[in-house]
Short mmCIF file of C-alpha atoms and ligand atoms in Angstrom, two decimals:
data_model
loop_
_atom_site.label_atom_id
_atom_site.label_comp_id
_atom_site.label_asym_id
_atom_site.label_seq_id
_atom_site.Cartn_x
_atom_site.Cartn_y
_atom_site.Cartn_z
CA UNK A 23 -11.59 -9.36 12.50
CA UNK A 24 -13.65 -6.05 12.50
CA UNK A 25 -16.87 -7.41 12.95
CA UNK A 26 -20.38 -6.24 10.85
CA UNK A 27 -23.30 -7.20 9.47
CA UNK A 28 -22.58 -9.08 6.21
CA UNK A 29 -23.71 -7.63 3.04
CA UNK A 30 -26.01 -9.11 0.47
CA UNK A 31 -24.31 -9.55 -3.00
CA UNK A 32 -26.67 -8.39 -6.23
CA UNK A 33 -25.90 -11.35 -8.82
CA UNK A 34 -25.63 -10.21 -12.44
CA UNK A 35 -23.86 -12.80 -14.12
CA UNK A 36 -22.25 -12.29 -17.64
CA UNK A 37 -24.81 -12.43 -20.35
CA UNK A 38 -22.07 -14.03 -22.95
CA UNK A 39 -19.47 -15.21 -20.77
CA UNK A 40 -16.48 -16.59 -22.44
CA UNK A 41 -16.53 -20.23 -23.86
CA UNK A 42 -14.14 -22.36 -22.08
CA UNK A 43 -12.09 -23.03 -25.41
CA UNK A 44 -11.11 -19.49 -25.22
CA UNK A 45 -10.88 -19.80 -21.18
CA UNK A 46 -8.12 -22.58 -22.02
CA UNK A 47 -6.04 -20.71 -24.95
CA UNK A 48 -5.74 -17.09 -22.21
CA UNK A 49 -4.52 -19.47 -19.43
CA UNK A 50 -1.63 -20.96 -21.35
CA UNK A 51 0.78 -18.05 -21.31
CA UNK A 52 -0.70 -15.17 -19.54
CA UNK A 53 1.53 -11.92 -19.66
CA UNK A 54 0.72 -10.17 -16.06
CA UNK A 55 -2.14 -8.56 -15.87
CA UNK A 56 -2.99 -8.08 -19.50
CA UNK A 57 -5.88 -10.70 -19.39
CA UNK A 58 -9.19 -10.14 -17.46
CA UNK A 59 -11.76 -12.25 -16.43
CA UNK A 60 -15.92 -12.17 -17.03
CA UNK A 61 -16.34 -10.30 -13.74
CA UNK A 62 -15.85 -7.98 -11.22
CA UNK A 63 -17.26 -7.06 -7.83
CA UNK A 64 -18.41 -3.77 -6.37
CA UNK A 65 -19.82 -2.52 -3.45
CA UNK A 66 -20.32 1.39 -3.19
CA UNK A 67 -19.90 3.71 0.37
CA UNK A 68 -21.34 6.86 1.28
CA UNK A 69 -21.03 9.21 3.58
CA UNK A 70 -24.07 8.55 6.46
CA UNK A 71 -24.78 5.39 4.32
CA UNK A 72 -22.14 3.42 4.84
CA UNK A 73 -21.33 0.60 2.80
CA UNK A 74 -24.14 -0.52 0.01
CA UNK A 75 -25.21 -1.95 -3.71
CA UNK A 76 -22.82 -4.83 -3.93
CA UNK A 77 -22.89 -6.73 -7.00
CA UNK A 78 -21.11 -9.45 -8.39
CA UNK A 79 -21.04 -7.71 -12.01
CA UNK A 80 -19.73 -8.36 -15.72
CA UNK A 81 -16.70 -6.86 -15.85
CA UNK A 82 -17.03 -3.47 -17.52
CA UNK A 83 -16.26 0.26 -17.79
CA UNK A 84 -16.46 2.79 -15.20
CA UNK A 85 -18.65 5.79 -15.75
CA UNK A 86 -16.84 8.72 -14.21
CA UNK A 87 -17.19 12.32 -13.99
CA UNK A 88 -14.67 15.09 -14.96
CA UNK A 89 -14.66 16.29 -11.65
CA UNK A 90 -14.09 12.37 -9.73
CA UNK A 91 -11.82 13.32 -6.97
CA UNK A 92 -9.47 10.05 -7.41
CA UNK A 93 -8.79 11.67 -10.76
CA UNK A 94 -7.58 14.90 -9.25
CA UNK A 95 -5.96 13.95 -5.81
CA UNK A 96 -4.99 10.12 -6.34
CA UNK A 97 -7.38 9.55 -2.99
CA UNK A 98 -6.73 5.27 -4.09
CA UNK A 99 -5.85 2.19 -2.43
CA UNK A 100 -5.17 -1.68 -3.67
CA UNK A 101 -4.41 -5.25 -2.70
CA UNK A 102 -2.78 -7.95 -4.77
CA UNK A 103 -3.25 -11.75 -3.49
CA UNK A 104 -3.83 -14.92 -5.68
CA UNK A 105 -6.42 -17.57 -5.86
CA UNK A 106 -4.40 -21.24 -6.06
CA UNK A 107 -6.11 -24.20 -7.78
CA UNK A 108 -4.25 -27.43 -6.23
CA UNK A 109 -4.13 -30.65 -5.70
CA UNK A 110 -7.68 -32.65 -6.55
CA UNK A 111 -8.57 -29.04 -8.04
CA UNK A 112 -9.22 -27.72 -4.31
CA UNK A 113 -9.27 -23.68 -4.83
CA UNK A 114 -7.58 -21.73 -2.32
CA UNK A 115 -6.35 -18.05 -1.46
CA UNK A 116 -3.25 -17.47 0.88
CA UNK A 117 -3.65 -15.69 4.45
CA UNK A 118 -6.37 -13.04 2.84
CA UNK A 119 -6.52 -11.84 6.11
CA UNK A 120 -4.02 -10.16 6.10
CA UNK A 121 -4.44 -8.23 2.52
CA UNK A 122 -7.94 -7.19 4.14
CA UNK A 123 -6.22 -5.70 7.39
CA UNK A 124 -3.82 -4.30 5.33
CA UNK A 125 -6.42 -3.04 3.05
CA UNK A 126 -7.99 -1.29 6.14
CA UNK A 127 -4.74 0.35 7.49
CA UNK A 128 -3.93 1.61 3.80
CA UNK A 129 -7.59 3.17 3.83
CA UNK A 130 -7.07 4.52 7.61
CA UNK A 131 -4.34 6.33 5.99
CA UNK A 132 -5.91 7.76 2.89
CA UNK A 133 -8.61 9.09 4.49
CA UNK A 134 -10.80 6.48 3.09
CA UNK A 135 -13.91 4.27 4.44
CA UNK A 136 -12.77 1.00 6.40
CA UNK A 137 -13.98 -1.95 4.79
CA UNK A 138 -15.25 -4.30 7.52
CA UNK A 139 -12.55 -7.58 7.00
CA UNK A 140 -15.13 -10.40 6.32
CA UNK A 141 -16.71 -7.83 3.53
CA UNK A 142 -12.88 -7.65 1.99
CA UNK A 143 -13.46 -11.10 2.11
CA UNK A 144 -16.73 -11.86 1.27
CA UNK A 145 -16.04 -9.96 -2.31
CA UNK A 146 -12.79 -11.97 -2.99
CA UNK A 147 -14.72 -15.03 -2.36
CA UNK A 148 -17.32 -14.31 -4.84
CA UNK A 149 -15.46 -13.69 -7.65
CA UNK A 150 -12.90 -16.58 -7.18
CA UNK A 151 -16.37 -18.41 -6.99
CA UNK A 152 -17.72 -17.02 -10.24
CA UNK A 153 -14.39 -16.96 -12.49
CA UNK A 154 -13.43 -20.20 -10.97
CA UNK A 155 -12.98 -21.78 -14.67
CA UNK A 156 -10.12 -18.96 -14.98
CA UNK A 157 -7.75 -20.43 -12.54
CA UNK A 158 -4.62 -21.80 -14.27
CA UNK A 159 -3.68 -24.91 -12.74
CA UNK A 160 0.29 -26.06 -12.16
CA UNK A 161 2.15 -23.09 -12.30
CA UNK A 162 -0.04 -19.86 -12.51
CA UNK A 163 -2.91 -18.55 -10.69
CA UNK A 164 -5.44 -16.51 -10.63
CA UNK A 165 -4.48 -12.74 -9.44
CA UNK A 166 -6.84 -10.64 -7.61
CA UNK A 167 -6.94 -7.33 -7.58
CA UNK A 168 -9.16 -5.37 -4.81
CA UNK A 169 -9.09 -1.54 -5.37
CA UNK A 170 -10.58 1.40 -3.63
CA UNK A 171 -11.16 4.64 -4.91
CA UNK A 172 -12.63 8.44 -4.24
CA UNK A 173 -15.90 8.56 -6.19
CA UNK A 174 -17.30 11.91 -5.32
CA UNK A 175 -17.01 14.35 -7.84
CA UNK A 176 -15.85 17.75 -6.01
CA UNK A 177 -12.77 19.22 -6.25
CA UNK A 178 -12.21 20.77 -2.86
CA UNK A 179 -9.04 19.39 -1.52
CA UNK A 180 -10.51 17.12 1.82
CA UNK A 181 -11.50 13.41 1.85
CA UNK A 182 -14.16 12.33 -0.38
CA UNK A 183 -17.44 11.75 0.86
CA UNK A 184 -18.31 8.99 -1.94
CA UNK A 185 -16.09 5.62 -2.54
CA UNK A 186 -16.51 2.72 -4.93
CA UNK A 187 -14.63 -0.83 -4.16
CA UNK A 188 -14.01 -3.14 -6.71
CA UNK A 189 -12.43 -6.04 -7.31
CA UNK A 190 -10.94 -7.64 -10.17
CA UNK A 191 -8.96 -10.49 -11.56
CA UNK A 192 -6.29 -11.70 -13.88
CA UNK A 193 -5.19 -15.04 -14.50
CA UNK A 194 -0.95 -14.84 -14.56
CA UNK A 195 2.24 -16.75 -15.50
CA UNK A 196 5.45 -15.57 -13.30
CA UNK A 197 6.21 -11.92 -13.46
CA UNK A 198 9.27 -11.83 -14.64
CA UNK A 199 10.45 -13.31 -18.30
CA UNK A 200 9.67 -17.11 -17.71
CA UNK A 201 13.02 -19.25 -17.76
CA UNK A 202 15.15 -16.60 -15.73
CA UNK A 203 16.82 -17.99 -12.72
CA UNK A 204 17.32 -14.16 -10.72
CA UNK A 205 16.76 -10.97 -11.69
CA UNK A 206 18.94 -7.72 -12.65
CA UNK A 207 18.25 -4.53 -10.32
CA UNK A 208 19.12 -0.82 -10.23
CA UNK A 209 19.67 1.06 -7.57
CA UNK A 210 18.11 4.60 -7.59
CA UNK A 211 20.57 7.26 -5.94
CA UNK A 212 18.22 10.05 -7.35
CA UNK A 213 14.78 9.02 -6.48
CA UNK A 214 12.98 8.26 -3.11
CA UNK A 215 10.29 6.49 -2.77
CA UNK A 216 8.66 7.39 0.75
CA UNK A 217 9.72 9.60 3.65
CA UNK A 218 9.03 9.34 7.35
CA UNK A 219 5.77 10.41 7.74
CA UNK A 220 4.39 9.62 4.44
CA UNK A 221 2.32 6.83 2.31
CA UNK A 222 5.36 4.59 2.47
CA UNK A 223 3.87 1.28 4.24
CA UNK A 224 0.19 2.28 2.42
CA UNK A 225 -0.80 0.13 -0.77
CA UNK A 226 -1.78 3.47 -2.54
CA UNK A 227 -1.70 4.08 -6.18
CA UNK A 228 0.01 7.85 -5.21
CA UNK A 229 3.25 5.79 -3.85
CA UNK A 230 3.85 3.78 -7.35
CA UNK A 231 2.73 6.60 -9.52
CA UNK A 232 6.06 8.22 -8.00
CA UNK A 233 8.21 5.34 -8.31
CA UNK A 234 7.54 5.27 -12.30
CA UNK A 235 10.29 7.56 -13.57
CA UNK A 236 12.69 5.33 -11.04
CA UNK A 237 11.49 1.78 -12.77
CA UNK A 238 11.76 3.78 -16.07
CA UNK A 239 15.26 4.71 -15.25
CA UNK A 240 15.46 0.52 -14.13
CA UNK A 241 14.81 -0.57 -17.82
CA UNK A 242 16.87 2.07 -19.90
CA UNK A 243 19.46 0.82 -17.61
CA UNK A 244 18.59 -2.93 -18.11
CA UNK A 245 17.39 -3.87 -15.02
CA UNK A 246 13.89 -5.51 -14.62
CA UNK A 247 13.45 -3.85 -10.98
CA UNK A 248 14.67 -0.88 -9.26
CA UNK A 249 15.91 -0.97 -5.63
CA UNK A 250 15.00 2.11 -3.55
CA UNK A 251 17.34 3.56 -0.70
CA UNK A 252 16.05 5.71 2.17
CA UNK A 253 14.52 9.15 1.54
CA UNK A 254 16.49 11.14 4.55
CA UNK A 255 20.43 10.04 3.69
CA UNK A 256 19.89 7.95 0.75
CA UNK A 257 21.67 5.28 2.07
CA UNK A 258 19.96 2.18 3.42
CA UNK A 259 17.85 -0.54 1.51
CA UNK A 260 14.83 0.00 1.25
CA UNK A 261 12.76 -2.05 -0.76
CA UNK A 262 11.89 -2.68 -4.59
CA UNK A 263 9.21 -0.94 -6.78
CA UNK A 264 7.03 -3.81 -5.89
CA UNK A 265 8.56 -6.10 -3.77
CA UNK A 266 10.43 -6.42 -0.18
CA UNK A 267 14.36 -7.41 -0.29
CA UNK A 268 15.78 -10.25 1.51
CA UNK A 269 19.92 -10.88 1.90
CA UNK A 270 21.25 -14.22 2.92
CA UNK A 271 24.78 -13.60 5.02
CA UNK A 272 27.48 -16.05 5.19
CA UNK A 273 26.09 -17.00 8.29
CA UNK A 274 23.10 -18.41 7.13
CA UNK A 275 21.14 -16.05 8.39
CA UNK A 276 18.44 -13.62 6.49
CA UNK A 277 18.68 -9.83 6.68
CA UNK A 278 15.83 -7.20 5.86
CA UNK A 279 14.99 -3.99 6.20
CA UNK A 280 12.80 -3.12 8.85
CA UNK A 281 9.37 -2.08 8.90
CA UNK A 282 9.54 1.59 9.80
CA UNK A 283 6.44 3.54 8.40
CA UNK A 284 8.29 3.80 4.49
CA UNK A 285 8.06 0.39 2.89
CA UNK A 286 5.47 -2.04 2.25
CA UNK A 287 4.58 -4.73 4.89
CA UNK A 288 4.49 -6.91 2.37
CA UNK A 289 2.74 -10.72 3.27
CA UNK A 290 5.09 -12.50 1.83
CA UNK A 291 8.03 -10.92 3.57
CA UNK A 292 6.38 -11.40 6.98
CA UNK A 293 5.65 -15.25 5.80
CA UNK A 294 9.56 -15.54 4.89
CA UNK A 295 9.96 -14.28 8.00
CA UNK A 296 8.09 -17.01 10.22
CA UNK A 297 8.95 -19.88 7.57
CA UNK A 298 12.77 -19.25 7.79
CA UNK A 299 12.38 -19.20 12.00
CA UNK A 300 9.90 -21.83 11.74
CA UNK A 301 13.43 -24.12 9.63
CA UNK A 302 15.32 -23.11 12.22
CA UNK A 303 16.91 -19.98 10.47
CA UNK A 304 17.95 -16.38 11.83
CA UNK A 305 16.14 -13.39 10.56
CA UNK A 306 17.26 -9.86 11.66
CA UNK A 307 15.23 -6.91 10.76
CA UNK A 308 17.97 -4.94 10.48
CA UNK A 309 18.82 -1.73 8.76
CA UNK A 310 21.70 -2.52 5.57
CA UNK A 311 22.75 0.66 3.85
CA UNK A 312 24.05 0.38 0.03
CA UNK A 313 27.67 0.24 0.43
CA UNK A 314 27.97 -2.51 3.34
CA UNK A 315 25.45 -4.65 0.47
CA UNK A 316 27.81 -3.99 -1.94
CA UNK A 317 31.18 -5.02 0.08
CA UNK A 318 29.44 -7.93 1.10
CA UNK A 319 28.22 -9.61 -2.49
CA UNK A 320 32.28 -8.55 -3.27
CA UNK A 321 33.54 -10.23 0.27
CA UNK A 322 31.36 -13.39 0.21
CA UNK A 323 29.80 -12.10 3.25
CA UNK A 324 26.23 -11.59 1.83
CA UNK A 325 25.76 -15.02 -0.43
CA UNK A 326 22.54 -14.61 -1.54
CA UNK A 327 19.71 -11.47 -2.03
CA UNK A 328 16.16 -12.10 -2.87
CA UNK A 329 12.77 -9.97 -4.05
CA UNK A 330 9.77 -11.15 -2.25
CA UNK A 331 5.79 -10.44 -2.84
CA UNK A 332 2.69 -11.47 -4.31
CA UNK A 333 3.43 -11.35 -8.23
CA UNK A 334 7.83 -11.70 -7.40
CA UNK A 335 6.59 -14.75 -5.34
CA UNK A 336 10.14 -15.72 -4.53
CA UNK A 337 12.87 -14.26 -6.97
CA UNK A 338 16.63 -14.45 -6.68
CA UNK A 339 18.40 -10.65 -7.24
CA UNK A 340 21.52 -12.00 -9.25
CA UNK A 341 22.94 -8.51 -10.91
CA UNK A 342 22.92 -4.83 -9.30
CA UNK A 343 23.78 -2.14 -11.21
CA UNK A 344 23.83 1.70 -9.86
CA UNK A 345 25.66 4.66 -10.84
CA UNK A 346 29.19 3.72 -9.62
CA UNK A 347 28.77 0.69 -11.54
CA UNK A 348 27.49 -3.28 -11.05
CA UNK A 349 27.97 -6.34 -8.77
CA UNK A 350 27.12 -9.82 -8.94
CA UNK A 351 25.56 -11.25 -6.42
CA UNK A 352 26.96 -14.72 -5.78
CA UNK A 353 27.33 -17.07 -8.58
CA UNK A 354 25.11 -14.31 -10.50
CA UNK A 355 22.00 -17.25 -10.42
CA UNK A 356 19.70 -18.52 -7.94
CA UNK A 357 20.98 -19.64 -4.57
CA UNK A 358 20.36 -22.40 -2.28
CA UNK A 359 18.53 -20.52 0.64
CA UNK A 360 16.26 -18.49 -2.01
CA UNK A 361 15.34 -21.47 -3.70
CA UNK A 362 14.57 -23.69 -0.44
CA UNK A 363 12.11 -21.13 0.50
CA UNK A 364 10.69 -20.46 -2.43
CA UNK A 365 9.96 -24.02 -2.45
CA UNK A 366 8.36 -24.24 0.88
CA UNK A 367 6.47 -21.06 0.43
CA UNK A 368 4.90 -22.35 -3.33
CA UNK A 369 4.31 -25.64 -1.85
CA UNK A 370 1.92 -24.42 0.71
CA UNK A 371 0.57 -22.23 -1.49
CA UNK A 372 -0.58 -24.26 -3.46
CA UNK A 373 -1.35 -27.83 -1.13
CA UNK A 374 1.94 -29.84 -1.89
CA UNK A 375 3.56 -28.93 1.62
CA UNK A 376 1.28 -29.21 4.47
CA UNK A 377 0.98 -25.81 5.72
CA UNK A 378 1.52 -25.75 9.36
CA UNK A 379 0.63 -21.82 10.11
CA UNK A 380 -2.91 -21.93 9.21
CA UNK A 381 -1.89 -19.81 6.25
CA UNK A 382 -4.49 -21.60 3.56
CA UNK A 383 -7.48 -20.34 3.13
CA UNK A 384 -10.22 -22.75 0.82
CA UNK A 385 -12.93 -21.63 -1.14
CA UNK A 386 -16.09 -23.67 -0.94
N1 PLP B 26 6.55 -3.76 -1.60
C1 PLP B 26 5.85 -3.19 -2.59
C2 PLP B 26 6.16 -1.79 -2.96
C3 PLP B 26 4.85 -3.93 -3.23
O1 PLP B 26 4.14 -3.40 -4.23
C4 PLP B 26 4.61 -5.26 -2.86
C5 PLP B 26 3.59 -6.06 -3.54
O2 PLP B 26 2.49 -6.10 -3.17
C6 PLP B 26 5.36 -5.80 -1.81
C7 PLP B 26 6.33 -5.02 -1.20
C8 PLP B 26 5.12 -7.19 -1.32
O3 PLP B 26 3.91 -7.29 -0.62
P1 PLP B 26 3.11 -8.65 -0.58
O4 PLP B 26 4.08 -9.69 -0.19
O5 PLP B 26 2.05 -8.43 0.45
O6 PLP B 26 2.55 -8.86 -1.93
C1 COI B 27 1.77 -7.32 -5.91
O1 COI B 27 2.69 -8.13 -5.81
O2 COI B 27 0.61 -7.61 -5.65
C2 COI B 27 2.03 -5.94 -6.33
O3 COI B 27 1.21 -5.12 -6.11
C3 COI B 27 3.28 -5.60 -6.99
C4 COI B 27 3.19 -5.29 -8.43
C5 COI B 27 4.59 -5.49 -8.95
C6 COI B 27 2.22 -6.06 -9.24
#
C-alpha cells in the first residue's frame, strides 16, 4: 500500500438529509444507479500541491467551466465496488484494495495524479460511514462509485495540471431484469473495444464511451450485453461491455481470456479465479476465439459461460446471438458451476460463508 500522510476530511453534513421513511421506500426496488444518496466525497489535486480540501459533502452539482479539459479530452477514470450490510447488520466492502490499486494503475495510465491507496480508502470509508442508513439489506447493496477527473480548464492537448476526486453512491437491486436466470449476448464483429497498446485494462470513461454504439447495437438486437472480440483479427473473446467472461468445459474446468493489456482486470474475475482453485477446480487463462465458443455450446464441449463483475456479480450467459445467427448455451438457463460460485462468492460477500482469503473488509 503506497504509503502517505493521511488527509483530514472537512465534514459538511446534509442540512435536510432524507427522512428514513423515504430512505426505506428508494431501497425497495432500486433500478441501477438511478438513486443517489445525501453525500458525496471530494478531495481536489494540484499541480505542486498535491492532494488537498477533502470534504465529506452533500451531494450536489459540479460547477465547471467551458473550457474543463475532461470535457474536451475525456482525461477520466472510475471504480465500482459495493458496501454489504450482513449478518447482525455488520457493514462491509469487498477486497477495496484492489479497486484502489487499480484506481492508481488506471490513473498511471491517463496521465492522472496517483491517489495514495489508504486515501482511496479513507474516502470510501467515509461515505459508507455517513450514508450508512442507505444500505439495502438481503439482497442489494450499496454501490460506490469513485471517479477521477481533469479539472483544469485549458485546452492545450497535454495532461491536466488540476484534478477533482469524488466519490459517490447508489443503493442497487441486481443489474439485470430481476427474476432472469442468464442473460442474452451479442457478439460485435464490427466494433472493437481496445487495441494493444491502448486504454483496454484502464477503468476510463474514454473506453465505454466507445463501446456505446456496440451495446446499442446489443439491445436493437435483443441482447442485454454485448460480447467484444479482439481488435487485431477479430476473433478471440474478449470480454463484455462491463463485465469479464468465464466458460465452463466439459471437463469441469473454467476458461478465460487472458489478461493482456485490452480488457479489464476485473476483481471479481481474479476472485473466480482463486475461489474455483481454492474448490479444487482448473482455471486456464487461455485465449478462445468465437468460432471454437460456438462449436463448443453446439458439441457439449463448453457446458456453461458466465459474465462476471461488480454490478453482473455472477450471471449465467444463456443465449448468443451474432451476425451468422444464435446459440444456446447449455440448457439456455443457469448452470451448476455458475451457480455454485456465485453462491460462494455472494456468501462471502456478504458474511454467510466464512471468507477464507482475507477478502472482507469491515467498516467500523
Ligand atoms: N470489464 C469491464 C469492461 C467492466 O466494466 C467491469 C466492471 O467493473 C469488469 C470487467 C469487471 O470488473 P470488476 O470485477 O472489478 O467489477
Ligand atoms: C462495475 O461493475 O462496477 C462496472 O463498472 C460495470 C458497469 C456495467 C456498471
Amino acid at each position: 500500500m503506497s504509503t502517505e500522510n493521511s488527509l483530514q476530511f472537512a465534514l459538511e453534513p446534509h442540512p435536510g438529509p432524507t427522512p428514513a421513511d423515504q430512505i426505506a421506500s428508494s431501497l425497495e426496488n432500486p433500478v441501477f444507479g438511478r438513486v443517489f444518496t445525501d453525500h458525496m466525497v471530494t478531495i481536489r489535486w494540484t499541480d505542486g500541491r498535491g492532494w488537498h480540501d477533502a470534504r465529506v459533502e452533500a451531494r450536489r452539482p459540479f460547477q465547471i467551466d467551458p473550457a474543463c479539459a475532461v470535457l474536451h479530452y475525456a482525461q477520466e477514470i472510475f471504480e465500482g465496488m459495493k458496501a454489504y450490510r450482513g449478518e447482525g447488520g455488520k457493514i462491509s466492502l469487498f477486497r477495496p484494495l484492489e479497486n484502489a490499486r487499480r484506481f492508481r494503475a488506471s490513473a498511471a495510465r491517463m496521465s492522472m495524479a496517483d491517489l495514495p491507496e489508504a486515501t482511496f480508502l479513507q474516502a470510501v470509508e467515509a461515505l459508507v460511514d455517513i450514508d450508512r442508513a442507505w444500505i439495502p439489506g438481503s439482497q442489494g447493496s450499496l454501490y460506490l462509485r469513485p471517479f477521477m477527473f481533469a479539472s483544469e480548464n485549458f485546452l492545450g492537448v497535454r495532461a491536466s495540471a488540476e484534478f477533482i476526486f469524488c466519490v459517490i453512491a447508489c443503493p442497487v437491486g441486481p443489474y439485470f431484469k430481476p427474476g432472469k436466470s442468464a442473460v442474452t449476448v451479442w457478439v460485435s464483429d464490427q466494433y472493437t473495444r481496445a487495441a494493444s497498446g491502448g486504454t483496454g485494462a484502464a477503468k476510463c470513461g474514454g473506453n465505454y464511451a466507445a463501446s456505446l454504439i456496440a451495446q446499442t447495437e446489443a439491445a436493437a438486437k435483443g441482447c442485454d450485453q454485448v460480447v467484444f472480440l479482439d481488435a487485431a483479427e477479430h476473433r478471440w473473446i474478449e470480454e463484455l461491455g462491463g463485465m469479464n467472461v468465464f466458460f465452463v468445459m466439459d471437463d469441469g474446468s473454467l476458461r478465460t481470456p487472458p489478461l493482456k493489456g485490452t480488457i479489464l482486470p476485473g476483481i471479481t474475475r481474479a476472485s473466480i479465479i482463486e475461489l474455483a482453485r481454492h474448490e479444487g477446480i482448473a482455471v486456464n487463462e487461455t485465449p478462445y476465439d468465437f468460432a471454437s465458443w460456438r462449436a463448443d455450446a453446439a458439441s457439449g464441449r463448453v457446458r456453461e459461460t458466465f459474465a462476471c463483475g461488480t454490478a453482473a456479480v455472477v450471471t449465467a450467459i444463456g443465449q448468443v446471438r451474432h451476425a451468422g445467427g444464435e446459440f444456446t448455451i447449455g440448457n439456455g438457463g443457469e448452470g451448476e458451476v455458475t451457480q455454485r460460485l456465485r453462491a460462494l462468492l455472494t456468501g462471502i460477500q456478504r458474511g454467510s460463508i466464512a471468507d477464507p482469503f482475507g477478502w472482507v473488509h469491515h467498516v467500523a
